[in-house]
PDB file of C-alpha atoms in Angstrom:
ATOM      1  CA  MET H 400       0.000   0.000   0.000  1.00  0.00           C
ATOM      2  CA  ALA H 401       1.203   3.492  -0.775  1.00  0.00           C
ATOM      3  CA  ARG H 402       1.771   5.868   2.097  1.00  0.00           C
ATOM      4  CA  PHE H 403       1.473   9.626   1.890  1.00  0.00           C
ATOM      5  CA  THR H 404       2.042  12.280   4.509  1.00  0.00           C
ATOM      6  CA  GLN H 405      -0.656  14.908   4.974  1.00  0.00           C
ATOM      7  CA  ALA H 406       1.748  17.448   3.483  1.00  0.00           C
ATOM      8  CA  GLU H 407       2.203  15.269   0.389  1.00  0.00           C
ATOM      9  CA  LEU H 408      -1.545  14.789  -0.019  1.00  0.00           C
ATOM     10  CA  GLN H 409      -2.155  18.545   0.259  1.00  0.00           C
ATOM     11  CA  THR H 410      -0.086  19.044  -2.891  1.00  0.00           C
ATOM     12  CA  TYR H 411      -2.812  17.218  -4.857  1.00  0.00           C
ATOM     13  CA  TYR H 412      -5.542  19.787  -4.152  1.00  0.00           C
ATOM     14  CA  GLY H 413      -7.064  20.714  -7.491  1.00  0.00           C
ATOM     15  CA  ALA H 414      -5.417  17.864  -9.411  1.00  0.00           C
ATOM     16  CA  SER H 415      -7.505  15.712 -11.719  1.00  0.00           C
ATOM     17  CA  VAL H 416      -7.620  11.998 -12.450  1.00  0.00           C
ATOM     18  CA  PRO H 417      -8.125  10.831 -16.031  1.00  0.00           C
ATOM     19  CA  ASP H 418     -11.182   8.788 -16.885  1.00  0.00           C
ATOM     20  CA  LEU H 419     -10.657   5.049 -17.195  1.00  0.00           C
ATOM     21  CA  LEU H 420     -12.712   3.964 -20.198  1.00  0.00           C
ATOM     22  CA  PRO H 421     -12.635   1.214 -22.800  1.00  0.00           C
ATOM     23  CA  ALA H 422     -11.318   2.245 -26.220  1.00  0.00           C
ATOM     24  CA  ASP H 423     -13.769   4.243 -28.323  1.00  0.00           C
ATOM     25  CA  ASP H 424     -14.525   1.193 -30.490  1.00  0.00           C
ATOM     26  CA  GLN H 425     -15.196  -1.048 -27.457  1.00  0.00           C
ATOM     27  CA  PRO H 426     -18.513  -1.257 -25.572  1.00  0.00           C
ATOM     28  CA  LEU H 427     -18.958   0.677 -22.346  1.00  0.00           C
ATOM     29  CA  ARG H 428     -21.477  -1.344 -20.363  1.00  0.00           C
ATOM     30  CA  LEU H 429     -21.230   0.230 -16.902  1.00  0.00           C
ATOM     31  CA  LEU H 430     -19.880   3.685 -16.113  1.00  0.00           C
ATOM     32  CA  PHE H 431     -19.204   4.311 -12.419  1.00  0.00           C
ATOM     33  CA  VAL H 432     -19.255   8.003 -11.552  1.00  0.00           C
ATOM     34  CA  GLY H 433     -17.682   9.369  -8.391  1.00  0.00           C
ATOM     35  CA  ILE H 434     -18.402  12.806  -6.988  1.00  0.00           C
ATOM     36  CA  ASN H 435     -14.822  14.066  -7.361  1.00  0.00           C
ATOM     37  CA  PRO H 436     -11.347  12.707  -6.723  1.00  0.00           C
ATOM     38  CA  GLY H 437     -10.109  12.677  -3.175  1.00  0.00           C
ATOM     39  CA  LEU H 438      -6.511  13.622  -2.534  1.00  0.00           C
ATOM     40  CA  TRP H 439      -5.412   9.967  -2.268  1.00  0.00           C
ATOM     41  CA  THR H 440      -7.130   9.204  -5.561  1.00  0.00           C
ATOM     42  CA  ALA H 441      -5.323  12.136  -7.159  1.00  0.00           C
ATOM     43  CA  ALA H 442      -1.995  11.003  -5.710  1.00  0.00           C
ATOM     44  CA  THR H 443      -2.407   7.463  -7.094  1.00  0.00           C
ATOM     45  CA  GLN H 444      -4.248   8.544 -10.285  1.00  0.00           C
ATOM     46  CA  THR H 445      -6.784   5.790  -9.541  1.00  0.00           C
ATOM     47  CA  HIS H 446     -10.515   6.214  -8.904  1.00  0.00           C
ATOM     48  CA  PHE H 447     -11.834   5.201  -5.456  1.00  0.00           C
ATOM     49  CA  ALA H 448      -8.263   4.418  -4.304  1.00  0.00           C
ATOM     50  CA  HIS H 449      -8.274   5.527  -0.651  1.00  0.00           C
ATOM     51  CA  PRO H 450      -7.508   2.529   1.595  1.00  0.00           C
ATOM     52  CA  LEU H 451     -10.717   3.145   3.623  1.00  0.00           C
ATOM     53  CA  ASN H 452     -12.901   3.345   0.509  1.00  0.00           C
ATOM     54  CA  ARG H 453     -15.083   0.234   0.216  1.00  0.00           C
ATOM     55  CA  PHE H 454     -15.601   0.396  -3.556  1.00  0.00           C
ATOM     56  CA  TYR H 455     -13.305  -2.429  -4.693  1.00  0.00           C
ATOM     57  CA  PRO H 456     -14.291  -4.875  -1.914  1.00  0.00           C
ATOM     58  CA  ALA H 457     -17.955  -4.111  -2.710  1.00  0.00           C
ATOM     59  CA  ILE H 458     -17.691  -4.703  -6.463  1.00  0.00           C
ATOM     60  CA  PHE H 459     -15.826  -7.957  -5.804  1.00  0.00           C
ATOM     61  CA  ARG H 460     -18.503  -9.091  -3.342  1.00  0.00           C
ATOM     62  CA  ALA H 461     -21.176  -8.096  -5.878  1.00  0.00           C
ATOM     63  CA  GLY H 462     -19.576 -10.288  -8.555  1.00  0.00           C
ATOM     64  CA  ILE H 463     -18.729  -7.340 -10.797  1.00  0.00           C
ATOM     65  CA  THR H 464     -15.076  -8.327 -10.617  1.00  0.00           C
ATOM     66  CA  THR H 465     -13.952 -11.928 -10.443  1.00  0.00           C
ATOM     67  CA  ARG H 466     -10.859 -11.171  -8.407  1.00  0.00           C
ATOM     68  CA  PRO H 467     -10.027  -8.756  -5.600  1.00  0.00           C
ATOM     69  CA  ILE H 468      -8.363  -5.523  -6.632  1.00  0.00           C
ATOM     70  CA  ASP H 469      -6.285  -3.423  -4.252  1.00  0.00           C
ATOM     71  CA  ALA H 470      -6.134   0.024  -5.791  1.00  0.00           C
ATOM     72  CA  SER H 471      -4.766   1.826  -2.734  1.00  0.00           C
ATOM     73  CA  ALA H 472      -1.334   2.177  -4.358  1.00  0.00           C
ATOM     74  CA  GLY H 473      -2.843   2.772  -7.795  1.00  0.00           C
ATOM     75  CA  MET H 474      -4.066   0.290 -10.362  1.00  0.00           C
ATOM     76  CA  THR H 475      -1.673  -1.878 -12.277  1.00  0.00           C
ATOM     77  CA  PRO H 476      -1.833  -1.776 -16.085  1.00  0.00           C
ATOM     78  CA  GLU H 477      -3.347  -5.284 -15.881  1.00  0.00           C
ATOM     79  CA  ASP H 478      -6.104  -3.998 -13.565  1.00  0.00           C
ATOM     80  CA  ARG H 479      -6.903  -1.147 -15.945  1.00  0.00           C
ATOM     81  CA  ASP H 480      -7.037  -3.540 -18.913  1.00  0.00           C
ATOM     82  CA  TYR H 481      -9.278  -5.889 -16.898  1.00  0.00           C
ATOM     83  CA  PHE H 482     -11.882  -3.144 -16.353  1.00  0.00           C
ATOM     84  CA  ARG H 483     -11.701  -1.990 -19.977  1.00  0.00           C
ATOM     85  CA  ALA H 484     -12.139  -5.565 -21.248  1.00  0.00           C
ATOM     86  CA  ARG H 485     -15.219  -6.000 -19.028  1.00  0.00           C
ATOM     87  CA  GLY H 486     -16.741  -2.787 -20.416  1.00  0.00           C
ATOM     88  CA  ILE H 487     -16.451  -0.936 -17.097  1.00  0.00           C
ATOM     89  CA  GLY H 488     -15.427   2.698 -16.914  1.00  0.00           C
ATOM     90  CA  PHE H 489     -14.756   5.329 -14.258  1.00  0.00           C
ATOM     91  CA  THR H 490     -15.197   9.091 -14.198  1.00  0.00           C
ATOM     92  CA  ASN H 491     -16.233  11.856 -11.793  1.00  0.00           C
ATOM     93  CA  ILE H 492     -18.872  14.571 -11.805  1.00  0.00           C
ATOM     94  CA  VAL H 493     -16.227  17.151 -10.848  1.00  0.00           C
ATOM     95  CA  ARG H 494     -12.618  16.678 -11.884  1.00  0.00           C
ATOM     96  CA  ARG H 495     -11.024  18.837  -9.131  1.00  0.00           C
ATOM     97  CA  ALA H 496      -9.524  16.891  -6.233  1.00  0.00           C
ATOM     98  CA  THR H 497     -10.429  17.943  -2.696  1.00  0.00           C
ATOM     99  CA  ALA H 498     -10.121  16.406   0.759  1.00  0.00           C
ATOM    100  CA  LYS H 499     -13.938  16.203   1.034  1.00  0.00           C
ATOM    101  CA  ALA H 500     -16.756  16.429  -1.492  1.00  0.00           C
ATOM    102  CA  SER H 501     -18.370  19.074   0.727  1.00  0.00           C
ATOM    103  CA  GLU H 502     -15.672  21.491  -0.499  1.00  0.00           C
ATOM    104  CA  LEU H 503     -17.290  21.572  -3.954  1.00  0.00           C
ATOM    105  CA  THR H 504     -19.639  24.368  -4.941  1.00  0.00           C
ATOM    106  CA  ASN H 505     -23.107  23.802  -6.359  1.00  0.00           C
ATOM    107  CA  ALA H 506     -21.945  25.552  -9.535  1.00  0.00           C
ATOM    108  CA  GLU H 507     -19.086  23.038  -9.917  1.00  0.00           C
ATOM    109  CA  LEU H 508     -21.491  20.132  -9.472  1.00  0.00           C
ATOM    110  CA  LYS H 509     -23.929  21.537 -12.053  1.00  0.00           C
ATOM    111  CA  GLU H 510     -21.141  22.208 -14.551  1.00  0.00           C
ATOM    112  CA  GLY H 511     -19.816  18.696 -13.942  1.00  0.00           C
ATOM    113  CA  GLY H 512     -23.298  17.277 -14.484  1.00  0.00           C
ATOM    114  CA  ALA H 513     -23.421  18.947 -17.903  1.00  0.00           C
ATOM    115  CA  GLU H 514     -19.976  17.530 -18.764  1.00  0.00           C
ATOM    116  CA  LEU H 515     -21.067  14.071 -17.614  1.00  0.00           C
ATOM    117  CA  PHE H 516     -24.157  14.322 -19.820  1.00  0.00           C
ATOM    118  CA  SER H 517     -21.896  15.071 -22.810  1.00  0.00           C
ATOM    119  CA  LEU H 518     -19.580  12.149 -21.998  1.00  0.00           C
ATOM    120  CA  VAL H 519     -22.534   9.760 -21.711  1.00  0.00           C
ATOM    121  CA  ALA H 520     -24.053  11.057 -24.960  1.00  0.00           C
ATOM    122  CA  ARG H 521     -20.731  10.511 -26.734  1.00  0.00           C
ATOM    123  CA  ARG H 522     -19.726   7.115 -25.232  1.00  0.00           C
ATOM    124  CA  LYS H 523     -23.236   5.616 -24.895  1.00  0.00           C
ATOM    125  CA  PRO H 524     -22.802   3.355 -21.848  1.00  0.00           C
ATOM    126  CA  THR H 525     -25.590   0.888 -21.157  1.00  0.00           C
ATOM    127  CA  VAL H 526     -25.800   1.942 -17.499  1.00  0.00           C
ATOM    128  CA  VAL H 527     -24.459   4.910 -15.539  1.00  0.00           C
ATOM    129  CA  ALA H 528     -24.070   4.461 -11.771  1.00  0.00           C
ATOM    130  CA  ILE H 529     -23.518   7.723  -9.882  1.00  0.00           C
ATOM    131  CA  ALA H 530     -22.084   7.119  -6.403  1.00  0.00           C
ATOM    132  CA  GLY H 531     -23.627   9.824  -4.246  1.00  0.00           C
ATOM    133  CA  ILE H 532     -27.258  10.919  -3.951  1.00  0.00           C
ATOM    134  CA  THR H 533     -26.582  14.445  -2.666  1.00  0.00           C
ATOM    135  CA  ALA H 534     -24.162  15.252  -5.481  1.00  0.00           C
ATOM    136  CA  TYR H 535     -26.598  13.793  -8.033  1.00  0.00           C
ATOM    137  CA  ARG H 536     -29.475  15.887  -6.687  1.00  0.00           C
ATOM    138  CA  THR H 537     -27.417  19.060  -7.007  1.00  0.00           C
ATOM    139  CA  ALA H 538     -25.682  18.305 -10.324  1.00  0.00           C
ATOM    140  CA  PHE H 539     -28.906  17.379 -12.103  1.00  0.00           C
ATOM    141  CA  ASN H 540     -31.396  19.565 -10.214  1.00  0.00           C
ATOM    142  CA  ARG H 541     -33.292  16.578  -8.837  1.00  0.00           C
ATOM    143  CA  PRO H 542     -33.821  17.618  -5.186  1.00  0.00           C
ATOM    144  CA  LYS H 543     -36.234  14.777  -4.415  1.00  0.00           C
ATOM    145  CA  ALA H 544     -34.332  11.951  -6.124  1.00  0.00           C
ATOM    146  CA  LYS H 545     -33.937   8.695  -4.208  1.00  0.00           C
ATOM    147  CA  GLN H 546     -31.213   6.073  -4.538  1.00  0.00           C
ATOM    148  CA  GLY H 547     -31.747   3.302  -7.063  1.00  0.00           C
ATOM    149  CA  ARG H 548     -32.814   3.299 -10.679  1.00  0.00           C
ATOM    150  CA  GLN H 549     -33.904   6.738 -11.830  1.00  0.00           C
ATOM    151  CA  PRO H 550     -37.134   7.169 -13.811  1.00  0.00           C
ATOM    152  CA  GLU H 551     -35.397   9.119 -16.575  1.00  0.00           C
ATOM    153  CA  PRO H 552     -32.290   7.988 -18.480  1.00  0.00           C
ATOM    154  CA  LEU H 553     -29.166  10.113 -18.734  1.00  0.00           C
ATOM    155  CA  ALA H 554     -28.403  10.902 -22.378  1.00  0.00           C
ATOM    156  CA  GLY H 555     -29.970   7.551 -23.342  1.00  0.00           C
ATOM    157  CA  ALA H 556     -28.250   5.446 -20.646  1.00  0.00           C
ATOM    158  CA  GLU H 557     -30.118   3.721 -17.851  1.00  0.00           C
ATOM    159  CA  LEU H 558     -29.311   5.753 -14.745  1.00  0.00           C
ATOM    160  CA  TRP H 559     -28.750   4.451 -11.229  1.00  0.00           C
ATOM    161  CA  VAL H 560     -27.801   6.426  -8.138  1.00  0.00           C
ATOM    162  CA  VAL H 561     -25.885   4.195  -5.750  1.00  0.00           C
ATOM    163  CA  PRO H 562     -24.385   4.839  -2.314  1.00  0.00           C
ATOM    164  CA  ASN H 563     -21.033   6.556  -2.074  1.00  0.00           C
ATOM    165  CA  PRO H 564     -18.368   4.038  -0.947  1.00  0.00           C
ATOM    166  CA  SER H 565     -16.248   6.590   0.910  1.00  0.00           C
ATOM    167  CA  GLY H 566     -15.279   5.728   4.455  1.00  0.00           C
ATOM    168  CA  LEU H 567     -16.962   9.039   5.382  1.00  0.00           C
ATOM    169  CA  ASN H 568     -20.317   7.446   4.447  1.00  0.00           C
ATOM    170  CA  ALA H 569     -20.298   5.405   7.651  1.00  0.00           C
ATOM    171  CA  HIS H 570     -23.839   4.002   7.527  1.00  0.00           C
ATOM    172  CA  GLU H 571     -23.039   1.943   4.412  1.00  0.00           C
ATOM    173  CA  THR H 572     -21.194  -1.378   4.640  1.00  0.00           C
ATOM    174  CA  VAL H 573     -19.472  -3.536   2.051  1.00  0.00           C
ATOM    175  CA  PRO H 574     -22.570  -5.831   1.906  1.00  0.00           C
ATOM    176  CA  THR H 575     -25.022  -2.933   1.419  1.00  0.00           C
ATOM    177  CA  LEU H 576     -22.774  -1.309  -1.171  1.00  0.00           C
ATOM    178  CA  ALA H 577     -22.372  -4.650  -2.968  1.00  0.00           C
ATOM    179  CA  ALA H 578     -26.150  -5.117  -3.135  1.00  0.00           C
ATOM    180  CA  ALA H 579     -26.669  -1.653  -4.643  1.00  0.00           C
ATOM    181  CA  TYR H 580     -23.818  -2.004  -7.130  1.00  0.00           C
ATOM    182  CA  ALA H 581     -25.014  -5.464  -8.166  1.00  0.00           C
ATOM    183  CA  GLU H 582     -28.397  -4.046  -9.201  1.00  0.00           C
ATOM    184  CA  ALA H 583     -26.741  -1.585 -11.582  1.00  0.00           C
ATOM    185  CA  ALA H 584     -24.364  -4.286 -12.869  1.00  0.00           C
ATOM    186  CA  ARG H 585     -27.263  -6.673 -13.560  1.00  0.00           C
ATOM    187  CA  ALA H 586     -28.984  -3.924 -15.550  1.00  0.00           C
ATOM    188  CA  ALA H 587     -25.744  -3.541 -17.549  1.00  0.00           C
ATOM    189  CA  GLY H 588     -25.576  -7.294 -18.221  1.00  0.00           C
ATOM    190  CA  LEU H 589     -22.331  -7.742 -16.269  1.00  0.00           C
ATOM    191  CA  ILE H 590     -23.660 -10.218 -13.717  1.00  0.00           C
TER     192      ILE H 590
END
């Protein structure tokens, strides 16, 4: 596992993490969307990489991946190819790294929502799974939205809002996250 001092992590404020997507000519079946990169994610250039983030244990438990993946030190090239080959992609609503999602402005979330809409329209994933109900409500002006499958698609893709796997979202567990992620993955034909 990588180790960073707080001073080292602070240097990643405002950094971005590139999307991890299959090649343009390959199918994108399930697009996972985070709120924005945390500082650890920015430091490792890997989505959902913080050691306390439950994302990778949850997708393994859900059957979305067939092997455990430890992304806390960053993904290996083999890990990245594995996700691409399965038709799984990763992006964020907002590209700017912060220590907490609460540091984002509503304007940033709305602008990021518009950019996500454009990405989905261009790449045409089967399913989009946004990890974070509060960010979704703000980014897409859906103040009453609930978690789960949304009644309206996003740029033609089936849209799910799933729980955020951050360790700061303490009321969720790996089993509850796995159950929510599995629903979106079943809709995408991955499990």
